[in-house]
Short mmCIF file of C-alpha atoms in Angstrom, two decimals:
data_model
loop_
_atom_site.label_atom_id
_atom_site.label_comp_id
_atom_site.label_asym_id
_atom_site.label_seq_id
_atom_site.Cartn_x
_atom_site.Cartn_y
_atom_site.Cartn_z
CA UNK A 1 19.07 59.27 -102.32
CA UNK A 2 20.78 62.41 -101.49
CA UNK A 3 23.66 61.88 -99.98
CA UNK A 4 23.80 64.61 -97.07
CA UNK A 5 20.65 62.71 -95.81
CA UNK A 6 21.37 60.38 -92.87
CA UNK A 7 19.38 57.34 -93.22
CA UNK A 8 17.93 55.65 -90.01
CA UNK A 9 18.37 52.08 -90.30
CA UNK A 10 15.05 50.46 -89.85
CA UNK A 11 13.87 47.81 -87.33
CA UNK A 12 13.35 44.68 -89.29
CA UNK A 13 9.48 43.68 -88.33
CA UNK A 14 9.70 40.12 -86.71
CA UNK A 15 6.59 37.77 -87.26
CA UNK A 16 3.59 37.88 -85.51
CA UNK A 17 4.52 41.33 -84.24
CA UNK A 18 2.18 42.80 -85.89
CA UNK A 19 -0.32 40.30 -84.29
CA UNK A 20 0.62 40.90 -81.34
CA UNK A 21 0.18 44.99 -81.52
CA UNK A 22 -3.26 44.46 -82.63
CA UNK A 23 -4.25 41.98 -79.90
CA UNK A 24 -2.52 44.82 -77.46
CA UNK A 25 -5.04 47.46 -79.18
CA UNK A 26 -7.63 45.24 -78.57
CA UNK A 27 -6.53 44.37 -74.91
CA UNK A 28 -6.51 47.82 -73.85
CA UNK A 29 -9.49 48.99 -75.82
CA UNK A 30 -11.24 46.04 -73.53
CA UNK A 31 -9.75 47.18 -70.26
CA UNK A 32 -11.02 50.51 -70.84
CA UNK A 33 -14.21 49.61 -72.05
CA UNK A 34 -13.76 47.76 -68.75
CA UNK A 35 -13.01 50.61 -66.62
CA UNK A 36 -15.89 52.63 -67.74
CA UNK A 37 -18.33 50.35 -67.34
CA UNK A 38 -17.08 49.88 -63.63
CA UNK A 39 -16.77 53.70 -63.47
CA UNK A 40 -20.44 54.15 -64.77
CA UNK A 41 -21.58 51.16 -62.87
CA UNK A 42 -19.57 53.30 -59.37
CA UNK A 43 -21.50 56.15 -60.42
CA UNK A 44 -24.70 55.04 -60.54
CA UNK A 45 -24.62 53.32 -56.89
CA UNK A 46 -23.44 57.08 -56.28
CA UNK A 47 -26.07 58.08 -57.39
CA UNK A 48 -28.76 55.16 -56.23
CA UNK A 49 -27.36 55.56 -52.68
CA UNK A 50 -28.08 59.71 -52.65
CA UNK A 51 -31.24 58.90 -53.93
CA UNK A 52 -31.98 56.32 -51.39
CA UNK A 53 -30.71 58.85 -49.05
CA UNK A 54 -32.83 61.79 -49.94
CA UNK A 55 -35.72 59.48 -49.97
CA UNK A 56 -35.02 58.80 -46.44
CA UNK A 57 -34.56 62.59 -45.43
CA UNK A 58 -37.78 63.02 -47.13
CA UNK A 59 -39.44 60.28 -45.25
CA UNK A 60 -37.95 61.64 -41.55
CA UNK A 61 -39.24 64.92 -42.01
CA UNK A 62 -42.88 63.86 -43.25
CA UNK A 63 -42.93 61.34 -40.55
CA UNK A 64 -41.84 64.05 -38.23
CA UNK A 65 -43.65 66.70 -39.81
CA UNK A 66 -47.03 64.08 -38.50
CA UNK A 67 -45.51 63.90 -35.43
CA UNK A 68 -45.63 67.69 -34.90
CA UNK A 69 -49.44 67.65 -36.10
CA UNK A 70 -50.67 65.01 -34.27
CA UNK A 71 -48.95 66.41 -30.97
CA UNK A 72 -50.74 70.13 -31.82
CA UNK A 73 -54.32 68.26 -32.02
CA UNK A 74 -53.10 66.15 -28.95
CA UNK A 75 -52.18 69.33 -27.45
CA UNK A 76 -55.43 71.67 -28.18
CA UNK A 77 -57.72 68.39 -27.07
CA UNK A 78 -55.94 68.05 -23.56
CA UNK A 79 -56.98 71.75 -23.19
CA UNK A 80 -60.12 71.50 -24.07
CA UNK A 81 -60.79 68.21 -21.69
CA UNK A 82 -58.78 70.60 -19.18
CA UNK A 83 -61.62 72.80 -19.12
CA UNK A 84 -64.65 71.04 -19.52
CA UNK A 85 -63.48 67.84 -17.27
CA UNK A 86 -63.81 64.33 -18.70
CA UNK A 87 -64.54 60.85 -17.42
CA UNK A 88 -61.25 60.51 -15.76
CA UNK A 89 -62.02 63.85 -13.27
CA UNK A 90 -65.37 62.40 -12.75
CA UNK A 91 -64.35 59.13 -11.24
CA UNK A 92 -61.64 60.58 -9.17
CA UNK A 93 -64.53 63.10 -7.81
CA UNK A 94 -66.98 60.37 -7.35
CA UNK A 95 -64.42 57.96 -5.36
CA UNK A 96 -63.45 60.95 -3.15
CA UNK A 97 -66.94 61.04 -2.77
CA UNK A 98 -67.44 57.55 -1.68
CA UNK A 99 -64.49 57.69 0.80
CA UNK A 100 -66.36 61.14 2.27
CA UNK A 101 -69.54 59.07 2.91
CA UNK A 102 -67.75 56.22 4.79
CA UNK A 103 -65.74 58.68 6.83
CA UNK A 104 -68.92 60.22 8.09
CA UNK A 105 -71.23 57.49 7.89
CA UNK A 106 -70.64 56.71 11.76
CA UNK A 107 -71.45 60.03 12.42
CA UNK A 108 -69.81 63.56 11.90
CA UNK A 109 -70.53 67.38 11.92
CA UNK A 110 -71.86 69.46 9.01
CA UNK A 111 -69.17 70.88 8.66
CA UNK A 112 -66.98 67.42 7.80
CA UNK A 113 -69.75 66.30 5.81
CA UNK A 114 -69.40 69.28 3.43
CA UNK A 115 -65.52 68.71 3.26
CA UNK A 116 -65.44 65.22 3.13
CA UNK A 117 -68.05 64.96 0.84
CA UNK A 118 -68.38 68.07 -1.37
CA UNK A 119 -64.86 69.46 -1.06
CA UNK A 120 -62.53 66.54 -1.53
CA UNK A 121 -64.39 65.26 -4.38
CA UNK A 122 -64.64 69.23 -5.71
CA UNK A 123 -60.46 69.44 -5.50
CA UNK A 124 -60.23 66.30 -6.71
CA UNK A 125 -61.59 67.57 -9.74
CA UNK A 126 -59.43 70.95 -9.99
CA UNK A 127 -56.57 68.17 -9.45
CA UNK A 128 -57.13 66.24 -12.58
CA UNK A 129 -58.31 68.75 -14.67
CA UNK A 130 -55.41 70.94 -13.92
CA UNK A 131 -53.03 67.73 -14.83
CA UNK A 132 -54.75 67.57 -17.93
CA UNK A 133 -53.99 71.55 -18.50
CA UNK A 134 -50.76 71.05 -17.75
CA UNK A 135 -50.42 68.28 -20.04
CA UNK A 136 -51.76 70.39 -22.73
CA UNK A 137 -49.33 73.31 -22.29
CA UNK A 138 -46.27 70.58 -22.26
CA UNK A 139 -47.30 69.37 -25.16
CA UNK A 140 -48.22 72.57 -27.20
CA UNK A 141 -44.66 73.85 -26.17
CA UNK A 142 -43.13 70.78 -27.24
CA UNK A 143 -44.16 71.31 -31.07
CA UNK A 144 -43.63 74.83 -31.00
CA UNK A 145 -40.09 74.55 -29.83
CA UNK A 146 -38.88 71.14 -31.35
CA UNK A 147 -37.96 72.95 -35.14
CA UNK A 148 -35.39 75.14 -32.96
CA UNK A 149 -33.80 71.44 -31.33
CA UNK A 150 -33.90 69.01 -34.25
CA UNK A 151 -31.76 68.26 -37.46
CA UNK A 152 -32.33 71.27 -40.24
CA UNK A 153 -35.07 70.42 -42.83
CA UNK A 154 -36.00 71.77 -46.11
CA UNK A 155 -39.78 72.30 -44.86
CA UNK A 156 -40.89 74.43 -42.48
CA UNK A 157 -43.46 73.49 -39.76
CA UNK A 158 -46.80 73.87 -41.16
CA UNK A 159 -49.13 77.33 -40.27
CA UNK A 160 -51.97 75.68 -39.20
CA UNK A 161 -49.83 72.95 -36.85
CA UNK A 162 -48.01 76.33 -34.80
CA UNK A 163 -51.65 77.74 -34.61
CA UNK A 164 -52.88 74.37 -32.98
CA UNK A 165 -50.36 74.14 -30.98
CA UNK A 166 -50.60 78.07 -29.92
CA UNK A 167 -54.30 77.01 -29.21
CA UNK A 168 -53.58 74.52 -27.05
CA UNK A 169 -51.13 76.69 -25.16
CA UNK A 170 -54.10 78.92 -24.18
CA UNK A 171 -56.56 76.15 -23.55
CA UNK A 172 -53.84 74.81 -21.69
CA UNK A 173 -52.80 77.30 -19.23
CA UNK A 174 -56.51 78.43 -19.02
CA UNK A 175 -57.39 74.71 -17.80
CA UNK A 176 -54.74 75.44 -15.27
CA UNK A 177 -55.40 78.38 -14.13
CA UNK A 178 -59.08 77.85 -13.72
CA UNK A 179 -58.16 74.52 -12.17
CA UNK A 180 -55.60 76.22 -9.22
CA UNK A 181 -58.38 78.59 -8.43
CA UNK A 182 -61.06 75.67 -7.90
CA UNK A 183 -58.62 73.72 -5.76
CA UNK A 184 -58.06 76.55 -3.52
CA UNK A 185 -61.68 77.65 -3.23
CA UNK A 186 -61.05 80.77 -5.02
CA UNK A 187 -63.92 80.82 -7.79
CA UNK A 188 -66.49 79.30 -5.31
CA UNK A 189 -66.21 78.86 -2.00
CA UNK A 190 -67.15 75.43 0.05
CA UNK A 191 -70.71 76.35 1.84
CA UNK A 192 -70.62 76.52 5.09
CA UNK A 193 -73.39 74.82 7.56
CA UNK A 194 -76.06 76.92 8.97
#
């Protein structure tokens, strides 16, 4: 030993310390095992429940997106039953109709005849077919505008659903403007008795 060298006096080693060093090793290599497998395990319900969530964006804007085409064909079929009438026109004509013939049955001039009968039941026809127009054009506008009101999505409106919906627009406000000028007489006048 050279004497200008301090010695450190060293810590006599009890029993079973070195026993218990090892089982602390072991300890903490099993509490961080521990904590790693909760971390991982945190993680991946992370990531489960953005999964789950993007699976649920991706079924509101598909379900949505049908939404949207359904309402375009709903749209460009209301114009179309705008302009060529349906059943629904036809009864209210036909009742107007009936209630024409019982007003005049006792008895009435031409001239009430051809309003009661002919004309009511004729505006009672512009009258639903011009609901139905109007319908249409409600509904057309609806699709077109709802991307500009709802939540943000990754897909854009389909082409072919705006150009439905842009077809029913016209069919729409055709319907109606056909239908305003029947109710007022404008198109074809009521005849008038001789």
């Amino acid at each position: 030993m050279n004497p200008t060298t301090p010695t450190t006096p060293e810590a006599p080693v009890a029993e079973g310390d070195g026993e218990k060093t090892t089982e602390n090793v072991t300890d903490t290599a099993a509490k961080d095992a521990d904590q790693q497998d909760t971390d991982e395990a945190g993680r991946g319900a992370e990531a489960g429940a953005e999964l789950e969530a993007d699976e649920h964006d991706t079924d509101d804007e598909e379900s949505s997106g049908l939404v949207a085409a359904a309402a375009a064909v709903v749209s460009a079929g209301l114009g179309v039953v705008s302009l060529t009438g349906g059943w629904t026109s036809r009864v209210a004509a036909e009742r107007e109709t009936l209630i024409g013939q019982i007003k005049t049955s006792s008895g009435g001039s031409a001239a009430q005849q051809i309003s009661e009968i002919y004309g009511d039941a004729w505006h009672a026809t512009a009258l639903v077919n011009g609901l139905f127009g109007l319908l249409a054009l409600l509904v057309g506008c609806y699709v077109l505008v709802r991307p500009a009101f709802g939540a943000p999505t990754t897909h854009p409106q389909a082409g072919w659903v705006r150009s439905v919906a842009k077809g029913g627009i016209a069919l729409g406000t055709l319907g109606v403007l056909i239908s305003v000028a029947m109710y007022f007489d404008l198109i074809v006048a009521l005849p008038t008795a001789g």
